[in-house]
Amino acid sequence: MEKQKDMVDSFQRDSGEFLANLTATLDELDRDLNEAQEMDSICTDEWCVAIERNIDDLHNEIYMIQ
């Protein structure tokens, strides 16, 4: 019975960590999208490369959470 309780506790702790990480990632994504929305609509090469890199990084972070 003690082992089952440990498993339940571990699951609850891991689920909490997952949700905290997911929330942090989604908050970061929201901030980045809001920042991109406020930028000038003209896309320079440097800006496009930076945004593409940020989107790739965010995609990787979200994928790692899964």
Short mmCIF file of C-alpha atoms in Angstrom, two decimals, residues 39-43:
data_model
loop_
_atom_site.label_atom_id
_atom_site.label_comp_id
_atom_site.label_asym_id
_atom_site.label_seq_id
_atom_site.Cartn_x
_atom_site.Cartn_y
_atom_site.Cartn_z
CA MET A 39 6.78 45.55 -34.15
CA ASP A 40 6.74 47.39 -37.43
CA SER A 41 4.99 45.51 -40.21
CA ILE A 42 8.02 45.78 -42.48
CA CYS A 43 9.99 42.57 -42.35
#
